[in-house]
Amino acid sequence: MKLRNRWLAGIVAFVAIAAGGFALFAHQPEIAAAPPGTNDFSAAQIARGERLARTGDCAVCHTAPGGVRNAGGGRFDTPFGLIVSSNLTPDRATGIGAWPYAAFERAMRHGVDREGRHLYPAFPYTSFTRLNDEDMRALYAYLMTQAPVHSVPPPSELKFPFNLRILMAGWNLLFLDRTPWKPDAARSAQWNRGAYLVQSAGHCTACHSPRNAFGAERGGADLFAGGGVVDGWHVPALNTASRAPIAWNADDLYDYLRTGYSARHGVAAGPMAPVVEQLSMLPEDDVRAIAVYVASFAPLNMGTTADLAQREVTLGVLSDGVMAARAQTGAALFGGACAGCHRVNDAPVLFGVRPGLAFNTNLYADSPDNVLRVLLGGIGHAATRDLGYMPAFRYNFNDAQLAALANYLRTDIAGQPAWTDVAAAAARIRSETAP
Ligand code: HEC
Ligand code: HEC
Ligand code: HEC
């Protein structure tokens, strides 16, 4: 045997042994089907589970657009391919109806389904793993007592090698932190309640923390540092990297998370709207706790309460577009098409809210994308009913006009340096969002 072939044989043998060892380590047994009994759950448990399901946005991801609630088919475009959410109703053939608690718990804590297949972390089990036992059982009780729906969602389409689910065992080894959640004794009970909800069911960091090359959330100083893109929306930072012109505090966060609107910040739109829709149905105390926890990450050096009050007045004046009299395309468009609904300091509010645009974090972001998405598509489905709607301007403005308008908002209303290539971005988003 030539040396080269001996080498090759050695390498092949080594790879085979390593792969075999990995497969042995990664192998997860099937858990036998064993549907729970109908009397296994108390009413209190089911109610508690429903609150956790809302905190965890289960239905937001497990419902196809226009489809039956929790029957699966939600689509997630990731850099690794398309992942489709599964049927989460207790249908025995096509949902999780045949799953005993042990199987549900393994999926939520280890990311492995009842049959032993590894799940992809587009399903945020990396956060759900921190749910305590009582909450995990309540969630199971709630899901198992909903109406079963027979539905087989289309298969996921991942690119090779990511279509090999077994690889997720290695991913979990590297990135799944299964340390049970522990309170921080130095903090208040309310802060800890918020921390628990956010880090477990709430999975806020799934969107608000940046991810590494393997798609795992970054922690440490990058916790809540934003920067990810979800459905084409840039997710803002909630920590000291926040671009909000007034630092978020617990009261403003409470308003925003509870109603979808804070007068000092604006509205929750895009992928944040369904999150708020769910949070608006939670007990006040839970939302208050989440607000207190998240506020503890915000920058603290933005001035005294008096400074901020002064800034609020200034931003209100800027929002009114006092420059609108100038014969500049963007200003003229704003005066005609937007000021009627977005002027802060005059005119009665006819319906909904009146978001002052100088307060909107998106105008301070590096990318104009979120603003362009709202201008092209409007806000047809408000986070909560009382916010009102924002009309779409897709057919009213061409890309050059959208660019002029967006940069007017950016430079004159928010006082930031102009964005570049805005018309090209408008053209791209227009085609991505074509009806
Ligand atoms: C961000 C979107 C998202 C959220 C939020 C979400 N899921 Fe999922 N879930 C998914 C996706 C996608 C899959 C499929 C993953 C795969 O195929 O590997 C999935 C799979 C599952 C599975 C495995 C089901 C099966 O048949 O294999 C369970 C159980 C599950 N989710 C429970 C929940 C619960 C309970 C909640 C709420 C507390 C929840 N999910 C919230 C996206 C989500
Ligand atoms: C599915 C992804 C997603 C999840 C999950 C998510 N967010 Fe968001 N969040 C966004 C996006 C996108 C925006 C920008 C919305 C806009 O501009 O209208 C946003 C905006 C925000 C803002 C406003 C920031 C600013 O400066 O304007 C706050 C506060 C916030 N989210 C808090 C939370 C909290 C708390 C949670 C968990 C309970 C959470 N988010 C979960 C995507 C998400
Ligand atoms: C008919 C009233 C109306 C008009 C006209 C209008 N808006 Fe709005 N706009 C709203 C309302 C109401 C909201 C909040 C809606 C919600 O969140 O449900 C909003 C939200 C927004 C947001 C916040 C989106 C976010 O993600 O935070 C921006 C930016 C915005 N409008 C810009 C504009 C611009 C620019 C124009 C002019 C081209 C305009 N609007 C015209 C009513 C209007």
Coordinates of C-alpha atoms in Angstrom, one line a residue, residues 57-291:
D57 CA -45.4 34.0 21.6
C58 CA -46.1 30.4 20.8
A59 CA -49.1 31.3 18.6
V60 CA -47.2 34.1 16.9
C61 CA -44.7 31.5 15.4
H62 CA -46.8 28.4 15.3
T63 CA -49.6 30.0 13.2
A64 CA -49.3 30.4 9.4
P65 CA -50.3 33.8 8.0
G66 CA -54.1 33.6 7.9
G67 CA -54.0 30.0 9.2
V68 CA -55.5 28.2 12.2
R69 CA -54.1 29.2 15.5
N70 CA -51.1 27.0 16.6
A71 CA -51.6 24.6 13.7
G72 CA -48.1 25.2 12.4
G73 CA -46.8 26.5 9.1
G74 CA -45.1 29.7 10.2
R75 CA -42.1 30.2 7.9
F76 CA -38.6 31.4 9.1
D77 CA -36.0 32.3 6.5
T78 CA -32.6 31.8 8.1
P79 CA -29.1 32.0 6.6
F80 CA -29.2 28.2 6.8
G81 CA -32.4 27.8 4.9
L82 CA -36.2 27.8 5.4
I83 CA -37.5 26.4 8.7
V84 CA -41.3 25.8 9.1
S85 CA -43.0 25.7 12.6
S86 CA -44.8 22.5 13.6
N87 CA -48.4 21.8 14.6
L88 CA -48.6 22.7 18.3
T89 CA -52.2 21.6 18.8
P90 CA -52.9 18.4 20.7
D91 CA -53.9 16.5 17.5
R92 CA -52.5 13.0 18.1
A93 CA -51.6 12.2 14.5
T94 CA -50.2 15.6 13.3
G95 CA -49.7 17.7 16.5
I96 CA -48.3 17.0 19.9
G97 CA -51.4 15.3 21.3
A98 CA -49.5 11.9 21.8
W99 CA -46.6 13.5 23.6
P100 CA -46.2 12.7 27.3
Y101 CA -44.9 15.5 29.5
A102 CA -41.4 14.0 29.4
A103 CA -41.3 14.5 25.6
F104 CA -42.6 18.1 25.8
E105 CA -40.1 18.9 28.5
R106 CA -37.3 17.4 26.4
A107 CA -38.3 19.5 23.4
M108 CA -38.5 22.7 25.4
R109 CA -35.3 22.1 27.4
H110 CA -33.0 20.1 25.1
G111 CA -34.5 20.9 21.6
V112 CA -35.3 17.3 20.7
D113 CA -38.7 16.1 19.5
R114 CA -40.6 13.1 20.8
E115 CA -39.2 10.8 18.1
G116 CA -35.6 11.8 19.0
R117 CA -35.0 14.3 16.2
H118 CA -33.0 17.5 17.0
L119 CA -34.9 20.7 16.5
Y120 CA -33.5 23.9 15.1
P121 CA -32.9 26.9 17.4
A122 CA -35.3 29.1 15.3
F123 CA -37.5 27.5 18.0
P124 CA -36.2 29.4 21.0
Y125 CA -35.6 26.4 23.3
T126 CA -32.4 28.1 24.2
S127 CA -34.6 30.5 26.3
F128 CA -37.4 28.1 27.1
T129 CA -34.9 25.8 28.7
R130 CA -34.9 28.2 31.7
L131 CA -38.6 27.8 32.5
N132 CA -39.1 26.3 36.0
D133 CA -40.9 23.0 36.4
E134 CA -44.1 24.4 37.6
D135 CA -44.3 26.8 34.6
M136 CA -43.3 24.0 32.2
R137 CA -46.1 21.8 33.5
A138 CA -48.6 24.7 33.3
L139 CA -47.6 25.3 29.6
Y140 CA -48.1 21.7 28.8
A141 CA -51.5 21.6 30.6
Y142 CA -52.6 24.6 28.6
L143 CA -51.5 23.3 25.2
M144 CA -52.9 19.8 25.8
T145 CA -56.4 21.2 26.6
Q146 CA -56.8 23.3 23.4
A147 CA -58.7 22.1 20.4
P148 CA -56.8 19.6 18.3
V149 CA -56.3 20.6 14.7
H150 CA -55.4 18.1 12.0
S151 CA -52.7 19.8 10.0
V152 CA -49.4 18.9 8.4
P153 CA -47.2 22.0 7.7
P154 CA -44.9 21.9 4.7
P155 CA -41.4 20.6 5.4
S156 CA -38.5 22.8 6.2
E157 CA -35.9 23.3 3.4
L158 CA -32.4 23.6 4.9
K159 CA -29.3 23.6 2.8
F160 CA -26.7 20.9 3.2
P161 CA -25.2 20.2 5.7
F162 CA -27.7 22.1 7.9
N163 CA -30.4 19.6 6.8
L164 CA -28.6 17.0 9.0
R165 CA -30.5 17.5 12.2
I166 CA -28.0 15.5 14.1
L167 CA -25.5 18.3 13.8
M168 CA -27.6 20.3 16.2
A169 CA -26.3 18.0 18.9
G170 CA -22.9 19.6 18.4
W171 CA -24.5 23.0 18.3
N172 CA -26.2 22.4 21.6
L173 CA -23.0 21.2 23.1
L174 CA -21.4 24.5 22.2
F175 CA -24.3 27.0 22.6
L176 CA -27.1 25.6 24.7
D177 CA -26.7 26.8 28.3
R178 CA -29.0 24.6 30.4
T179 CA -28.0 26.1 33.8
P180 CA -31.3 26.5 35.6
W181 CA -32.4 30.2 36.1
K182 CA -31.2 31.7 39.4
P183 CA -32.4 34.9 41.0
D184 CA -29.9 37.7 41.6
A185 CA -30.0 38.3 45.4
A186 CA -28.7 41.9 44.9
R187 CA -31.8 42.9 42.9
S188 CA -35.4 43.4 43.8
A189 CA -38.1 40.7 43.6
Q190 CA -39.7 42.7 40.8
W191 CA -36.4 42.9 38.8
N192 CA -35.9 39.2 39.2
R193 CA -39.5 38.4 38.1
G194 CA -38.8 40.4 35.0
A195 CA -35.4 38.8 34.4
Y196 CA -37.0 35.3 34.7
L197 CA -39.8 36.1 32.3
V198 CA -37.5 37.8 29.7
Q199 CA -34.8 35.1 29.8
S200 CA -37.2 32.1 29.8
A201 CA -40.6 32.4 28.1
G202 CA -40.2 36.0 26.8
H203 CA -37.1 35.1 24.7
C204 CA -36.7 38.9 24.0
T205 CA -33.0 38.3 23.3
A206 CA -33.8 35.9 20.4
C207 CA -34.4 39.1 18.4
H208 CA -32.7 41.8 20.5
S209 CA -29.3 40.2 20.9
P210 CA -26.9 39.9 17.9
R211 CA -26.0 36.3 16.8
N212 CA -22.7 34.8 16.0
A213 CA -21.7 33.0 12.7
F214 CA -23.4 29.8 14.0
G215 CA -26.7 31.6 14.7
A216 CA -26.2 31.5 18.5
E217 CA -27.2 34.6 20.6
R218 CA -24.3 36.6 21.9
G219 CA -24.4 37.4 25.6
G220 CA -22.3 39.5 27.9
A221 CA -21.9 43.1 26.7
D222 CA -23.8 42.1 23.6
L223 CA -26.9 41.1 25.5
F224 CA -29.7 43.3 24.1
A225 CA -27.2 45.0 21.7
G226 CA -29.7 44.7 18.8
G227 CA -28.4 44.5 15.3
G228 CA -30.3 41.4 14.0
V229 CA -32.8 41.5 11.1
V230 CA -36.2 39.8 11.5
D231 CA -38.5 39.8 8.5
G232 CA -36.5 42.6 7.0
W233 CA -36.8 44.7 10.1
H234 CA -33.6 45.9 11.9
V235 CA -34.0 45.1 15.6
P236 CA -33.0 48.1 17.8
A237 CA -30.7 47.8 20.8
L238 CA -32.1 48.0 24.3
N239 CA -28.8 48.3 26.1
T240 CA -26.4 51.2 26.2
A241 CA -26.1 50.9 22.4
S242 CA -29.7 52.1 22.1
R243 CA -30.2 55.0 19.6
A244 CA -33.4 56.2 21.3
P245 CA -33.2 60.0 21.6
I246 CA -34.6 59.7 25.2
A247 CA -33.3 56.8 27.3
W248 CA -35.9 54.2 28.0
N249 CA -37.1 54.1 31.6
A250 CA -39.4 51.6 33.3
D251 CA -42.5 53.7 32.9
D252 CA -42.0 54.3 29.2
L253 CA -41.2 50.6 28.7
Y254 CA -44.3 49.6 30.5
D255 CA -46.5 51.9 28.3
Y256 CA -44.8 50.6 25.1
L257 CA -45.0 46.9 26.0
R258 CA -48.5 47.1 27.4
T259 CA -50.2 49.3 24.8
G260 CA -47.7 49.4 21.9
Y261 CA -47.2 53.2 22.3
S262 CA -45.1 55.5 24.5
A263 CA -45.5 59.2 23.9
R264 CA -41.8 59.7 24.5
H265 CA -40.8 57.0 22.0
G266 CA -43.5 56.0 19.5
V267 CA -45.2 52.8 18.5
A268 CA -44.4 49.1 18.2
A269 CA -44.7 48.0 14.6
G270 CA -43.3 45.2 12.4
P271 CA -42.3 42.0 14.2
M272 CA -42.6 43.8 17.6
A273 CA -46.3 44.4 17.1
P274 CA -47.4 40.8 17.6
V275 CA -45.1 40.6 20.7
V276 CA -46.9 43.6 22.2
E277 CA -50.3 42.1 21.2
Q278 CA -49.5 39.1 23.4
L279 CA -48.0 41.1 26.3
S280 CA -51.1 43.4 26.3
M281 CA -53.1 40.4 27.5
L282 CA -50.8 39.5 30.5
P283 CA -51.3 40.6 34.1
E284 CA -50.0 44.2 34.6
D285 CA -47.5 43.0 37.2
D286 CA -45.7 40.8 34.8
V287 CA -45.4 43.5 32.2
R288 CA -44.3 46.0 34.9
A289 CA -41.6 43.5 36.0
I290 CA -40.4 43.0 32.4
A291 CA -40.2 46.8 32.0

